[in-house]
PDB file of C-alpha atoms in Angstrom:
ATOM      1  CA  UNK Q   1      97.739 235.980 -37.413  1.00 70.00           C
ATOM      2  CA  UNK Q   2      95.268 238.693 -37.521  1.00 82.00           C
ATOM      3  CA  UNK Q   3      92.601 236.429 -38.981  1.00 84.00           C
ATOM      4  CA  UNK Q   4      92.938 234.253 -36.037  1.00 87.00           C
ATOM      5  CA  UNK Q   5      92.526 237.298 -33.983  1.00 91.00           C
ATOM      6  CA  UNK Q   6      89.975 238.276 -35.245  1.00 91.00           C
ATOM      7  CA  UNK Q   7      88.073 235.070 -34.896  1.00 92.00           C
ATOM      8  CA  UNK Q   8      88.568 234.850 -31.481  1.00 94.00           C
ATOM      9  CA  UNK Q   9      87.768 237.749 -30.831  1.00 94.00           C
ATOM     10  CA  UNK Q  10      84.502 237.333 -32.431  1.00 92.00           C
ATOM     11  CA  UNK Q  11      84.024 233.241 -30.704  1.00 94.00           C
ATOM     12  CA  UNK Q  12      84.642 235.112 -27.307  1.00 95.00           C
ATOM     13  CA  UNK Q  13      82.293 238.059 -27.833  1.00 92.00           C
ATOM     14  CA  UNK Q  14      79.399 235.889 -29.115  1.00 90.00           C
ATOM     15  CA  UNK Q  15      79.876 233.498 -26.681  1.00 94.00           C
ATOM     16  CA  UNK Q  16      79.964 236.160 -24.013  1.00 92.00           C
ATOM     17  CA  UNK Q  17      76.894 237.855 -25.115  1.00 86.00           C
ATOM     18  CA  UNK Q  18      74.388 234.964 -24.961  1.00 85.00           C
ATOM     19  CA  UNK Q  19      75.975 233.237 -22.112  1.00 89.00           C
ATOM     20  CA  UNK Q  20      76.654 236.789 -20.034  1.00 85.00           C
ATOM     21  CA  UNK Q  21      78.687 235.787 -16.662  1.00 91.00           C
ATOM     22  CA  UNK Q  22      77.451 239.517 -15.195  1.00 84.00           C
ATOM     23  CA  UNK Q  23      73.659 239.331 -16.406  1.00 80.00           C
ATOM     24  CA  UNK Q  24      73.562 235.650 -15.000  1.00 85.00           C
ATOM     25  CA  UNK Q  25      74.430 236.328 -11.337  1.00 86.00           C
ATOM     26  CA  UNK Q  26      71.012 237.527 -10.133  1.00 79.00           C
ATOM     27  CA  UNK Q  27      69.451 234.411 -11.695  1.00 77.00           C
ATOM     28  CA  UNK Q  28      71.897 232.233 -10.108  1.00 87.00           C
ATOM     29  CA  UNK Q  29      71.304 234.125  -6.522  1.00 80.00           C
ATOM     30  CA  UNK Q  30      67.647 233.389  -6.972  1.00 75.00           C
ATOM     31  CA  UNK Q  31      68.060 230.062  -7.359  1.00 78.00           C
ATOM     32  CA  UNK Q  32      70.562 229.578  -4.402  1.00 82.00           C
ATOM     33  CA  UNK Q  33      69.668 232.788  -2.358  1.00 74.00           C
ATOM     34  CA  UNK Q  34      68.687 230.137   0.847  1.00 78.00           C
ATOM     35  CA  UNK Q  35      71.796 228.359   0.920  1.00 84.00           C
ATOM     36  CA  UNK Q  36      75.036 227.993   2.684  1.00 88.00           C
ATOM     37  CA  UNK Q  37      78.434 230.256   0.829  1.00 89.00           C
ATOM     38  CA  UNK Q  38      79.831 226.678   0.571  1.00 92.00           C
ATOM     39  CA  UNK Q  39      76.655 225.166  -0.742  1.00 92.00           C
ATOM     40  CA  UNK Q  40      76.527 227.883  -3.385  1.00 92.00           C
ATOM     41  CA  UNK Q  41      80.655 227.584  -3.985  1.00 93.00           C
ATOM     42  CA  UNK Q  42      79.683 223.942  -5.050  1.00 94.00           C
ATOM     43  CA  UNK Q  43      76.864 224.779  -7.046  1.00 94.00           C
ATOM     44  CA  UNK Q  44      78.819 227.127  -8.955  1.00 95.00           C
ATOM     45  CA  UNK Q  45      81.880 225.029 -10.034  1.00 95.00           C
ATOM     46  CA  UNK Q  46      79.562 221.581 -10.698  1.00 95.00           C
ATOM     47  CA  UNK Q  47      77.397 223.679 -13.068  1.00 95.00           C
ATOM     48  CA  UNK Q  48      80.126 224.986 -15.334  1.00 96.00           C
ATOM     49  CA  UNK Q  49      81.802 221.924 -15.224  1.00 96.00           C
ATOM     50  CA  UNK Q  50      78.596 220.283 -16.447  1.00 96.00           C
ATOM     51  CA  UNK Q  51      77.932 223.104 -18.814  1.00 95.00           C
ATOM     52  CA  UNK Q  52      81.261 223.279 -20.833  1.00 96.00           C
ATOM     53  CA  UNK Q  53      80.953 218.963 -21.087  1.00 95.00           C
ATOM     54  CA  UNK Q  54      77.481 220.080 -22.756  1.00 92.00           C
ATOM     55  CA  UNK Q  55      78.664 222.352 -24.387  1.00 94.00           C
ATOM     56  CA  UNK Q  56      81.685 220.181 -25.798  1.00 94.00           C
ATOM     57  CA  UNK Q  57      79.262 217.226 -26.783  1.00 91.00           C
ATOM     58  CA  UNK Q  58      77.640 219.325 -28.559  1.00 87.00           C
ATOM     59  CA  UNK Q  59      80.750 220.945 -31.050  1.00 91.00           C
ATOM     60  CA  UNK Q  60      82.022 217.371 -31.179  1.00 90.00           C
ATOM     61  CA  UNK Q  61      78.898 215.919 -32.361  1.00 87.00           C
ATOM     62  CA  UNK Q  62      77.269 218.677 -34.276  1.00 75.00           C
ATOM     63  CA  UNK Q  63      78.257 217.612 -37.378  1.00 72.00           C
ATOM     64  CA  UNK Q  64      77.083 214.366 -36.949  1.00 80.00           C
ATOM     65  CA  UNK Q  65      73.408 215.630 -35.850  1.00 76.00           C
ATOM     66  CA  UNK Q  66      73.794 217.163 -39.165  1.00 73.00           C
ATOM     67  CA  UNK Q  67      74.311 214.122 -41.196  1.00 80.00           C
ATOM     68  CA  UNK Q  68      71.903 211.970 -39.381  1.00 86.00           C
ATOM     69  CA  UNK Q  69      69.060 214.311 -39.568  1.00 83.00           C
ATOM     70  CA  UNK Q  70      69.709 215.390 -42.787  1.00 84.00           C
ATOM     71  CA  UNK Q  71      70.533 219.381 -41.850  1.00 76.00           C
ATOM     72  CA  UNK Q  72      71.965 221.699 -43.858  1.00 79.00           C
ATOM     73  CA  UNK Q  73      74.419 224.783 -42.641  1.00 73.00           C
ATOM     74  CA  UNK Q  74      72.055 227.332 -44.637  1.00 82.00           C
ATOM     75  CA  UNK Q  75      68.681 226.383 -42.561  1.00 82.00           C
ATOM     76  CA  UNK Q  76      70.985 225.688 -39.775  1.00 75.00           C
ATOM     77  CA  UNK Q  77      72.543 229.192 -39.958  1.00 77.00           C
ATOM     78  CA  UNK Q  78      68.919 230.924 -40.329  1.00 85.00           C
ATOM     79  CA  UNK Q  79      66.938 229.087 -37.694  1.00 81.00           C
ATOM     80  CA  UNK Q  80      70.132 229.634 -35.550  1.00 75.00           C
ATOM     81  CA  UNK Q  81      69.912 233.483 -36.390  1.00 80.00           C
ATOM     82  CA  UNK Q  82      66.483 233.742 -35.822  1.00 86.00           C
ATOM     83  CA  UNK Q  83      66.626 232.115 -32.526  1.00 79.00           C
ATOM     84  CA  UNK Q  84      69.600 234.641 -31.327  1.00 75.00           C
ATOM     85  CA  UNK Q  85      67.750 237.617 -32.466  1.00 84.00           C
ATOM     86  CA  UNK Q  86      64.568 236.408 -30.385  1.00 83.00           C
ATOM     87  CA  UNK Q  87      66.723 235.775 -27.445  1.00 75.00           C
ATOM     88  CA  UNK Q  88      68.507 239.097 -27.661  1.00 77.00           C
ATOM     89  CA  UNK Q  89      65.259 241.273 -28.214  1.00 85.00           C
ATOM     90  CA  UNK Q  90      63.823 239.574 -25.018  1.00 80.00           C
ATOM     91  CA  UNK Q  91      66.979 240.614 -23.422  1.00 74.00           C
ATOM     92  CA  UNK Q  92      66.680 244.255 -24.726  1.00 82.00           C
ATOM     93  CA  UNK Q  93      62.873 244.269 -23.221  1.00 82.00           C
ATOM     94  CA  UNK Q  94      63.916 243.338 -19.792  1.00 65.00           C
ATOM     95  CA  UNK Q  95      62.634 239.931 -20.642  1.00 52.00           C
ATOM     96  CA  UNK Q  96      64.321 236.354 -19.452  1.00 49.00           C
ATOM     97  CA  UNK Q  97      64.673 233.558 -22.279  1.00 46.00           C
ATOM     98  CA  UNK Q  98      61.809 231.713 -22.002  1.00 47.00           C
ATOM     99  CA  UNK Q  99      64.683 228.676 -21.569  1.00 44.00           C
ATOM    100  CA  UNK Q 100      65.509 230.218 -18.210  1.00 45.00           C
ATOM    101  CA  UNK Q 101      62.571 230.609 -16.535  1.00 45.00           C
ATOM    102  CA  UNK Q 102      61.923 228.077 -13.600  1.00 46.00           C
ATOM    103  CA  UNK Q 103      60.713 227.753 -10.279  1.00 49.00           C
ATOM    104  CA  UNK Q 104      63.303 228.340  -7.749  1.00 48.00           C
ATOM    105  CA  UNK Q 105      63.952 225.237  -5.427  1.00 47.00           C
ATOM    106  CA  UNK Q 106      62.818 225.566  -1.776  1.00 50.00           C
ATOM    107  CA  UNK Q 107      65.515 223.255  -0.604  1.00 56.00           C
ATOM    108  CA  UNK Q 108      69.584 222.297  -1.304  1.00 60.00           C
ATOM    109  CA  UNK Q 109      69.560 219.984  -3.980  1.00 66.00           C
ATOM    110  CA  UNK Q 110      72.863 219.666  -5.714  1.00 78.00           C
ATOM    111  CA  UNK Q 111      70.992 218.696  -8.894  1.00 86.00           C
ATOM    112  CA  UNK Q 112      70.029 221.900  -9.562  1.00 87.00           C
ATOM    113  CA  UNK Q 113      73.788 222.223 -10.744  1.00 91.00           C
ATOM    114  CA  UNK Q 114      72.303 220.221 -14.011  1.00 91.00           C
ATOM    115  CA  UNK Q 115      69.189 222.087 -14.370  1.00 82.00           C
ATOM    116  CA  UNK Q 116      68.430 224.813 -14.611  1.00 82.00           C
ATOM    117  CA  UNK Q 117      72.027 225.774 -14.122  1.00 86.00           C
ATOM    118  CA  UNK Q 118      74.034 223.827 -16.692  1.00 90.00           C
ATOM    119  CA  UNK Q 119      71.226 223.313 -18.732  1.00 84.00           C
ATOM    120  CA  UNK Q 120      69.471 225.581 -19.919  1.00 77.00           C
ATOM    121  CA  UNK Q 121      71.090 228.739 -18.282  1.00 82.00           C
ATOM    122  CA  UNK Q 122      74.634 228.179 -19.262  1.00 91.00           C
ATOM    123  CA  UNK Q 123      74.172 225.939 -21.951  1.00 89.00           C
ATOM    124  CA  UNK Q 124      70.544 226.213 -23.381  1.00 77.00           C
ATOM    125  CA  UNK Q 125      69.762 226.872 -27.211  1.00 74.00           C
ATOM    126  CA  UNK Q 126      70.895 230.101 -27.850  1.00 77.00           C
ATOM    127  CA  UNK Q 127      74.487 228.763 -26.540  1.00 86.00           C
ATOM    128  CA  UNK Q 128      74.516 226.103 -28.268  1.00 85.00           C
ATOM    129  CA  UNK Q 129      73.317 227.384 -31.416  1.00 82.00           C
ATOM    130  CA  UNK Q 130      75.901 229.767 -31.186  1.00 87.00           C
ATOM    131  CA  UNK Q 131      78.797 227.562 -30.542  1.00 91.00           C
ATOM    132  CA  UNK Q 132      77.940 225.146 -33.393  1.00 87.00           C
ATOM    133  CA  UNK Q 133      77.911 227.828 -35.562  1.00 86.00           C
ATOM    134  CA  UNK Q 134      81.238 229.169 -34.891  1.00 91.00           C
ATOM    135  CA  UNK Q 135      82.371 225.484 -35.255  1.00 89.00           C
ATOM    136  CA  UNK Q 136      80.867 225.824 -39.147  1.00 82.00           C
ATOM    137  CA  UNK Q 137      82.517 228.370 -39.610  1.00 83.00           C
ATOM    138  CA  UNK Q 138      85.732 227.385 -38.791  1.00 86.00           C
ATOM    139  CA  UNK Q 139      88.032 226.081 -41.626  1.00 83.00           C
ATOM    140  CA  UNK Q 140      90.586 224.367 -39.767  1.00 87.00           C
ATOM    141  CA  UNK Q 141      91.651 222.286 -36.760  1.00 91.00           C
ATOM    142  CA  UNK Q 142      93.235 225.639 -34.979  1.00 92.00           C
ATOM    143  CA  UNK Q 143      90.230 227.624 -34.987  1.00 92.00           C
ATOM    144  CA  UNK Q 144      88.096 225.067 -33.903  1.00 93.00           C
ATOM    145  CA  UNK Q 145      90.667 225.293 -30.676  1.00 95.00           C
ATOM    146  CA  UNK Q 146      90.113 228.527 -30.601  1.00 95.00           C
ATOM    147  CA  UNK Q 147      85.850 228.237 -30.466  1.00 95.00           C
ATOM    148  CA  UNK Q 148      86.930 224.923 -27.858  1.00 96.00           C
ATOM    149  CA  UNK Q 149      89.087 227.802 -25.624  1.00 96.00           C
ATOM    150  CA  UNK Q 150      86.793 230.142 -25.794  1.00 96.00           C
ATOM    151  CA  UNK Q 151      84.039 228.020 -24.512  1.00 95.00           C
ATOM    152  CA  UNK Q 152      86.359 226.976 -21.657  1.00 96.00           C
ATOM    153  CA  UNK Q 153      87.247 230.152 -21.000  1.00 97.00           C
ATOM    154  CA  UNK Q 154      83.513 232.263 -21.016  1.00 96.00           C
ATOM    155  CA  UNK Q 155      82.350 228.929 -18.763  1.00 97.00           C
ATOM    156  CA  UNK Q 156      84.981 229.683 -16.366  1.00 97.00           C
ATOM    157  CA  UNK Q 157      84.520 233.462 -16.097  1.00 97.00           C
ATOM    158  CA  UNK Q 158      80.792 232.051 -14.811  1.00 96.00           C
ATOM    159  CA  UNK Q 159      82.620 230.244 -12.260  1.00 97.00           C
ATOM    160  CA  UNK Q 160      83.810 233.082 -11.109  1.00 96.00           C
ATOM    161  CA  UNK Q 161      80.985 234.840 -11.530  1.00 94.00           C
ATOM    162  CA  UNK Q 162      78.900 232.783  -9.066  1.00 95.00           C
ATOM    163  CA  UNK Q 163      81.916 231.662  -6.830  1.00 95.00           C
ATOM    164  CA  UNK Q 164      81.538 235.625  -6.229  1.00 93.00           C
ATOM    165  CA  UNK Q 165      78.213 236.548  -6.913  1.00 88.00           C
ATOM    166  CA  UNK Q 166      77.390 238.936  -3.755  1.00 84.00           C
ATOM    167  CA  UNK Q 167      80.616 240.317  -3.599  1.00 88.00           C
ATOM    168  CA  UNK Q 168      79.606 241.436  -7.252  1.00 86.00           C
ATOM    169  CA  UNK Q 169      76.306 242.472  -6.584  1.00 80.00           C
ATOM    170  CA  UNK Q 170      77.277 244.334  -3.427  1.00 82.00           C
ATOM    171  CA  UNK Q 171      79.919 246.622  -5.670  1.00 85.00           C
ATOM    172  CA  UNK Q 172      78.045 247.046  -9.061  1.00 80.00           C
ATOM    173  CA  UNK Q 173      74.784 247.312  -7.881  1.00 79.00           C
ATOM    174  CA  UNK Q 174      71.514 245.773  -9.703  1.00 72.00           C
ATOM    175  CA  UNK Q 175      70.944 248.886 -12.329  1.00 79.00           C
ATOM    176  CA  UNK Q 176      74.623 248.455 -13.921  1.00 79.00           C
ATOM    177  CA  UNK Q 177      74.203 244.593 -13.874  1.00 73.00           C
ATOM    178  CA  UNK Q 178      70.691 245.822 -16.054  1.00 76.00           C
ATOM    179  CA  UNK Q 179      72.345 248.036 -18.333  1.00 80.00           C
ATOM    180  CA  UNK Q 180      75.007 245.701 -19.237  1.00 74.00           C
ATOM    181  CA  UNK Q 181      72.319 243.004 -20.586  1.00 73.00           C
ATOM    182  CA  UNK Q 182      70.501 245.381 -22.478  1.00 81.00           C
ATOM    183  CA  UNK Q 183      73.780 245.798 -24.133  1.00 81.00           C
ATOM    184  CA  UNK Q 184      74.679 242.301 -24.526  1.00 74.00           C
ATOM    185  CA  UNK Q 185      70.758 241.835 -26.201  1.00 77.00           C
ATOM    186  CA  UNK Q 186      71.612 244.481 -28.557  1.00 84.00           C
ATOM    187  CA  UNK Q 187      74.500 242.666 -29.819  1.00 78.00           C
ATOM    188  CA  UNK Q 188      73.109 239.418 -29.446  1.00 73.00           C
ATOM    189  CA  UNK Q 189      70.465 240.345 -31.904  1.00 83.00           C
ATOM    190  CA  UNK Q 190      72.746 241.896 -34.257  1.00 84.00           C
ATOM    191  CA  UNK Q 191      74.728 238.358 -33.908  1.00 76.00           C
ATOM    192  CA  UNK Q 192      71.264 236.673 -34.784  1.00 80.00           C
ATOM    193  CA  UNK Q 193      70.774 238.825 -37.755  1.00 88.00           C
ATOM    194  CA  UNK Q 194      73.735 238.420 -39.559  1.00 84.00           C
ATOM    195  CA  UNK Q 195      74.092 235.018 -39.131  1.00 79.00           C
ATOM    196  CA  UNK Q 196      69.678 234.840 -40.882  1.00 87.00           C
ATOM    197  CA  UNK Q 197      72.018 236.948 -43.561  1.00 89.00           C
ATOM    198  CA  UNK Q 198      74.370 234.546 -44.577  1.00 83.00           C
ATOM    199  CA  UNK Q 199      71.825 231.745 -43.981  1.00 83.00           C
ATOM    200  CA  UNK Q 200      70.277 233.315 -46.684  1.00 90.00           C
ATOM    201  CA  UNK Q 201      73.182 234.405 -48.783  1.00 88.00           C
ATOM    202  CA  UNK Q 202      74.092 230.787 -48.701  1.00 83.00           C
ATOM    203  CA  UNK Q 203      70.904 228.726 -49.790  1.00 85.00           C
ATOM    204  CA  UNK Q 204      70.644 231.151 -53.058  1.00 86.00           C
ATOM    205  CA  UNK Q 205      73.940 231.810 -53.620  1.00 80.00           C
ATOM    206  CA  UNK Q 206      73.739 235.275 -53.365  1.00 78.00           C
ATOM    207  CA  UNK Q 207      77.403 236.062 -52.218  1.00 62.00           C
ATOM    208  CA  UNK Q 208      78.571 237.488 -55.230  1.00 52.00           C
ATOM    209  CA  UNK Q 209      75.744 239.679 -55.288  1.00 48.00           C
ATOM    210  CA  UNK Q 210      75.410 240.889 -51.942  1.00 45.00           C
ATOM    211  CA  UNK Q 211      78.852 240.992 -51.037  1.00 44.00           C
TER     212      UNK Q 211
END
């Protein structure tokens, strides 16, 4: 029981730190700043719905990308580590991922719920990356609920998150919303680095010597 624990407690917090429902607000408010509340209410609940579909596709077929392309979970795990660890040090230099940077749209268009919103903001690499990995690692069919609920549940704390967004920006203010993804950077690139680790670990079998 406290394995499972455990594991969701780690799905949640990864998923948490690279897909950050606080740190994302201010990027969502730039994007929908000129629009109605009920334009913005709408934007908010298509783009998680869209996201966590991505985001399911993805799990689903990720073992399948593997076999087609010929991928293995060792290069997988290191490219995925290294990616995290970029993302997360941008984060910790007051930087945006390069996958979220876009022009914000002059006028409503409801298809900015797909992109940028779904894709890449809620669901972009470092997301996905993430969730696939997670899926890896999970050795049977009630973890891989458990990295399933989690996504479900981190995509509708976003919901939330924008539903609300300057409600929440009116009582935390912009510095705390700062400090908090500095924090999630730091252990987004700690996430990154471990999982370069046992990338490496794995592809020369060094477990019994490292461990």
């Amino acid at each position: 029981m406290n394995d499972y624990i455990n594991f969701a407690l780690t799905v949640f917090t990864g998923f948490f730190a690279i897909c950050n429902p606080i740190a994302n607000i201010p990027i969502f408010l730039g994007f929908v700043q000129n629009e109605t509340i009920n334009d913005q209410r709408i934007l908010a609940k298509k783009s998680t719905i869209i996201a966590f579909f991505i985001l399911v596709s993805f799990l689903l077929l990720g073992k399948y990308i593997f076999e087609i392309f010929g991928l293995t979970i060792p290069a997988f795990k290191m490219t995925g580590g290294i990616l995290i660890f970029y993302i997360g040090f941008e984060m910790l230099l007051s930087k945006s991922p390069q996958s979220k940077k876009t022009n914000v749209p002059t006028v409503f268009d409801d298809s900015i719920a797909i992109s940028p919103l779904a894709i890449p903001l809620l669901t972009g690499p470092g997301t996905i990356v993430t969730g696939m990995n997670f899926i890896a690692n999970a050795d049977n069919i009630s973890k891989m609920l458990v990295v399933f609920s989690c996504g479900a549940l981190i995509m509708l704390l976003n919901f939330f998150a924008f539903y609300y967004s300057k409600y929440i920006i009116k009582a935390m203010g912009h510095n705390l919303i700062k400090v908090l993804g500095k924090i999630m950077g730091l252990i987004l690139s700690i996430i990154g680095m471990a999982m370069l680790v046992e990338g490496i670990k794995l592809a020369f079998d060094l477990s019994i010597i490292v461990s």
